[in-house]
Amino acid sequence: MATLKPEEYDISYFDGRKARYRHNAGYDKYERWYRKDGEKSLGEFWKDYANDLFNTYHLKGKKVLELGCAKGFVVEDLRDMGVEAYGFDISEYAVKKASSEVKPFLTTDDARTGLSRYKNKEFDVVCSLRFMECIPDSDISWLITQMNRIAKFQFHVIDEQIKPNFYTNMPLEDWIKYDWSPGTILQSNENRKKILRKP
């Protein structure tokens, strides 16, 4: 399965309207999407997502690493809620576009090698949204080994059906076959179905 090269996560991936597309993947614009989704909505997509993580996984005061953090929206919102949140992304462009408030808490590196900088069980939570499918299938097992090492708990939202020319495509039932730490939760981005890896 093909995936994008690290250098392809540039302006054309995150802000395609501002640059000629280099490939048929990514976003026309990756920004804070304002919306009102129900009575409990905070009025903005990323704030709602961060708030849901905060409440579902009781993140207050915990140390959290978001992989594939892009422009750091979730990290910034979690920090506003009292979470010791950090972000990690391969895209220099995306991290440079982060707000000045959150940028010191973001790291630009390739997760396949860069997670070695962290200590065993350094984070209470390692999480991601539409990140795992960006990893070539040949590197998935090693990456999961590193995430298992640095995380006490993991939660990952995965696209099961995404452009096959640019992403790794597998149903959750195949993703869960990898050697995740017990208790890891995988969730489908399409239908919100969750699978828990049993202890």
CSV table of C-alpha atoms in Angstrom, one decimal:
chain,number,residue,atom,x,y,z
A,1,MET,CA,0.0,0.0,0.0
A,2,ALA,CA,1.3,3.4,-0.9
A,3,THR,CA,1.6,6.3,1.5
A,4,LEU,CA,2.7,9.9,1.1
A,5,LYS,CA,6.4,10.8,1.5
A,6,PRO,CA,7.3,13.0,4.5
A,7,GLU,CA,8.0,16.0,2.3
A,8,GLU,CA,4.5,15.8,0.8
A,9,TYR,CA,2.8,16.9,4.0
A,10,ASP,CA,3.4,20.5,3.0
A,11,ILE,CA,1.2,23.5,2.1
A,12,SER,CA,-0.4,21.6,-0.7
A,13,TYR,CA,-1.5,18.9,1.8
A,14,PHE,CA,-2.9,21.2,4.6
A,15,ASP,CA,-3.9,24.3,2.6
A,16,GLY,CA,-4.4,23.1,-1.0
A,17,ARG,CA,-6.4,26.3,-1.9
A,18,LYS,CA,-3.1,28.3,-1.3
A,19,ALA,CA,-0.9,26.1,-3.5
A,20,ARG,CA,-1.1,23.8,-6.5
A,21,TYR,CA,-1.9,20.3,-5.3
A,22,ARG,CA,1.0,17.9,-5.6
A,23,HIS,CA,-1.3,14.9,-5.1
A,24,ASN,CA,-4.9,14.0,-4.7
A,25,ALA,CA,-4.8,13.9,-0.9
A,26,GLY,CA,-5.1,16.3,2.0
A,27,TYR,CA,-7.3,19.4,2.6
A,28,ASP,CA,-8.5,22.4,0.7
A,29,LYS,CA,-8.0,24.2,4.1
A,30,TYR,CA,-7.0,22.8,7.5
A,31,GLU,CA,-8.2,25.3,10.0
A,32,ARG,CA,-10.5,25.8,12.9
A,33,TRP,CA,-13.9,24.8,11.6
A,34,TYR,CA,-16.7,26.7,13.4
A,35,ARG,CA,-20.0,25.0,13.9
A,36,LYS,CA,-22.8,24.5,16.4
A,37,ASP,CA,-23.3,20.8,16.9
A,38,GLY,CA,-25.9,20.2,19.6
A,39,GLU,CA,-26.5,22.0,22.9
A,40,LYS,CA,-23.2,20.9,24.4
A,41,SER,CA,-21.2,22.2,21.4
A,42,LEU,CA,-18.4,24.7,22.2
A,43,GLY,CA,-19.1,26.1,18.7
A,44,GLU,CA,-16.0,24.8,17.0
A,45,PHE,CA,-15.1,21.3,15.6
A,46,TRP,CA,-11.6,20.9,17.2
A,47,LYS,CA,-12.8,22.3,20.6
A,48,ASP,CA,-15.7,19.8,20.6
A,49,TYR,CA,-13.3,17.0,19.7
A,50,ALA,CA,-10.8,17.9,22.5
A,51,ASN,CA,-13.7,18.3,25.0
A,52,ASP,CA,-15.0,14.9,24.1
A,53,LEU,CA,-11.5,13.4,24.7
A,54,PHE,CA,-11.2,15.3,27.9
A,55,ASN,CA,-14.4,14.0,29.3
A,56,THR,CA,-14.4,10.5,27.9
A,57,TYR,CA,-10.8,9.7,29.1
A,58,HIS,CA,-10.7,11.9,32.2
A,59,LEU,CA,-7.6,13.8,30.9
A,60,LYS,CA,-7.4,16.6,33.5
A,61,GLY,CA,-3.9,16.9,34.8
A,62,LYS,CA,-2.7,14.0,32.7
A,63,LYS,CA,0.3,14.0,30.3
A,64,VAL,CA,-0.9,13.4,26.7
A,65,LEU,CA,0.9,13.1,23.4
A,66,GLU,CA,-1.1,13.6,20.2
A,67,LEU,CA,0.6,12.0,17.2
A,68,GLY,CA,-0.2,13.7,13.8
A,69,CYS,CA,-1.1,16.9,15.6
A,70,ALA,CA,-0.9,19.0,12.5
A,71,LYS,CA,-1.3,22.7,13.5
A,72,GLY,CA,-1.8,21.8,17.1
A,73,PHE,CA,-5.5,22.7,17.5
A,74,VAL,CA,-6.3,19.7,19.8
A,75,VAL,CA,-3.1,20.2,21.8
A,76,GLU,CA,-3.9,23.8,22.4
A,77,ASP,CA,-7.5,23.1,23.4
A,78,LEU,CA,-6.5,20.3,25.8
A,79,ARG,CA,-3.9,22.6,27.4
A,80,ASP,CA,-6.6,25.2,27.9
A,81,MET,CA,-8.6,22.5,29.8
A,82,GLY,CA,-5.7,21.7,32.2
A,83,VAL,CA,-4.1,18.9,30.3
A,84,GLU,CA,-0.3,18.6,30.0
A,85,ALA,CA,-0.7,18.0,26.3
A,86,TYR,CA,2.0,17.8,23.6
A,87,GLY,CA,1.9,17.3,19.9
A,88,PHE,CA,4.1,15.4,17.3
A,89,ASP,CA,3.9,15.8,13.6
A,90,ILE,CA,6.1,15.1,10.6
A,91,SER,CA,5.0,18.3,8.8
A,92,GLU,CA,7.3,21.3,9.3
A,93,TYR,CA,4.7,23.4,7.5
A,94,ALA,CA,1.8,22.4,9.8
A,95,VAL,CA,3.8,23.0,13.0
A,96,LYS,CA,5.0,26.4,11.8
A,97,LYS,CA,1.4,27.4,11.3
A,98,ALA,CA,0.5,26.6,14.9
A,99,SER,CA,-0.3,29.4,17.2
A,100,SER,CA,2.5,30.9,19.2
A,101,GLU,CA,0.9,29.7,22.4
A,102,VAL,CA,1.0,26.1,21.5
A,103,LYS,CA,4.1,25.9,19.3
A,104,PRO,CA,6.6,25.3,22.2
A,105,PHE,CA,4.7,22.1,23.0
A,106,LEU,CA,4.9,20.7,19.4
A,107,THR,CA,7.7,18.5,18.0
A,108,THR,CA,8.5,18.1,14.3
A,109,ASP,CA,9.8,14.7,13.5
A,110,ASP,CA,9.0,11.3,12.0
A,111,ALA,CA,7.2,9.2,14.6
A,112,ARG,CA,8.7,6.0,13.1
A,113,THR,CA,12.1,7.1,14.6
A,114,GLY,CA,11.4,10.1,16.8
A,115,LEU,CA,9.5,8.4,19.5
A,116,SER,CA,12.8,7.0,20.7
A,117,ARG,CA,13.4,10.3,22.5
A,118,TYR,CA,10.7,9.5,25.1
A,119,LYS,CA,11.1,7.4,28.3
A,120,ASN,CA,9.1,4.3,29.0
A,121,LYS,CA,5.5,5.1,30.0
A,122,GLU,CA,6.3,8.8,29.8
A,123,PHE,CA,2.7,9.6,28.8
A,124,ASP,CA,-0.5,8.8,30.5
A,125,VAL,CA,-2.2,8.8,27.0
A,126,VAL,CA,-0.9,8.6,23.5
A,127,CYS,CA,-3.7,9.4,20.9
A,128,SER,CA,-4.2,10.1,17.3
A,129,LEU,CA,-6.8,11.1,14.8
A,130,ARG,CA,-6.4,9.8,11.2
A,131,PHE,CA,-2.7,9.2,11.8
A,132,MET,CA,-2.1,5.5,11.7
A,133,GLU,CA,-3.3,5.2,8.1
A,134,CYS,CA,-0.5,7.6,7.1
A,135,ILE,CA,2.1,5.0,8.1
A,136,PRO,CA,3.5,2.5,5.5
A,137,ASP,CA,2.4,-1.0,6.4
A,138,SER,CA,6.0,-2.1,6.6
A,139,ASP,CA,6.5,0.3,9.6
A,140,ILE,CA,3.3,-0.2,11.5
A,141,SER,CA,4.5,-3.0,13.8
A,142,TRP,CA,7.6,-1.1,14.9
A,143,LEU,CA,5.7,2.1,15.5
A,144,ILE,CA,3.1,0.3,17.6
A,145,THR,CA,6.0,-1.2,19.6
A,146,GLN,CA,7.3,2.4,20.3
A,147,MET,CA,3.8,3.7,21.2
A,148,ASN,CA,3.3,0.8,23.6
A,149,ARG,CA,6.6,1.6,25.2
A,150,ILE,CA,5.9,5.3,25.9
A,151,ALA,CA,2.2,5.1,26.7
A,152,LYS,CA,0.2,3.9,29.7
A,153,PHE,CA,-3.0,4.0,27.5
A,154,GLN,CA,-3.7,4.6,23.8
A,155,PHE,CA,-6.7,5.8,21.8
A,156,HIS,CA,-6.6,6.0,18.0
A,157,VAL,CA,-9.3,7.1,15.5
A,158,ILE,CA,-8.7,5.4,12.1
A,159,ASP,CA,-10.2,5.9,8.7
A,160,GLU,CA,-11.0,2.4,7.4
A,161,GLN,CA,-11.9,3.5,3.9
A,162,ILE,CA,-9.5,6.2,2.6
A,163,LYS,CA,-7.8,7.0,-0.7
A,164,PRO,CA,-5.7,3.9,-1.4
A,165,ASN,CA,-3.0,5.7,-3.4
A,166,PHE,CA,-1.9,7.7,-0.4
A,167,TYR,CA,-2.9,5.8,2.8
A,168,THR,CA,-2.9,2.4,4.4
A,169,ASN,CA,-6.4,0.9,4.1
A,170,MET,CA,-7.5,-1.7,6.6
A,171,PRO,CA,-10.7,-2.4,8.6
A,172,LEU,CA,-10.5,-2.1,12.4
A,173,GLU,CA,-10.6,-5.9,12.7
A,174,ASP,CA,-7.2,-6.0,10.9
A,175,TRP,CA,-5.7,-3.1,12.8
A,176,ILE,CA,-6.5,-4.7,16.1
A,177,LYS,CA,-4.5,-7.8,15.1
A,178,TYR,CA,-1.2,-5.9,15.7
A,179,ASP,CA,0.5,-6.2,19.0
A,180,TRP,CA,-1.1,-3.3,20.8
A,181,SER,CA,-0.8,-2.9,24.6
A,182,PRO,CA,-3.8,-4.3,26.5
A,183,GLY,CA,-6.6,-1.8,26.8
A,184,THR,CA,-5.8,0.1,23.6
A,185,ILE,CA,-8.9,1.6,22.0
A,186,LEU,CA,-9.3,1.8,18.2
A,187,GLN,CA,-12.2,3.7,16.7
A,188,SER,CA,-13.5,3.9,13.2
A,189,ASN,CA,-13.7,7.5,11.9
A,190,GLU,CA,-16.5,6.5,9.5
A,191,ASN,CA,-19.0,4.9,11.9
A,192,ARG,CA,-17.6,5.6,15.4
A,193,LYS,CA,-17.4,1.9,16.1
A,194,LYS,CA,-14.9,1.1,18.8
A,195,ILE,CA,-12.7,-2.0,19.4
A,196,LEU,CA,-10.9,-2.5,22.7
A,197,ARG,CA,-7.8,-4.7,22.8
A,198,LYS,CA,-8.6,-6.9,25.8
A,199,PRO,CA,-6.1,-7.4,28.7
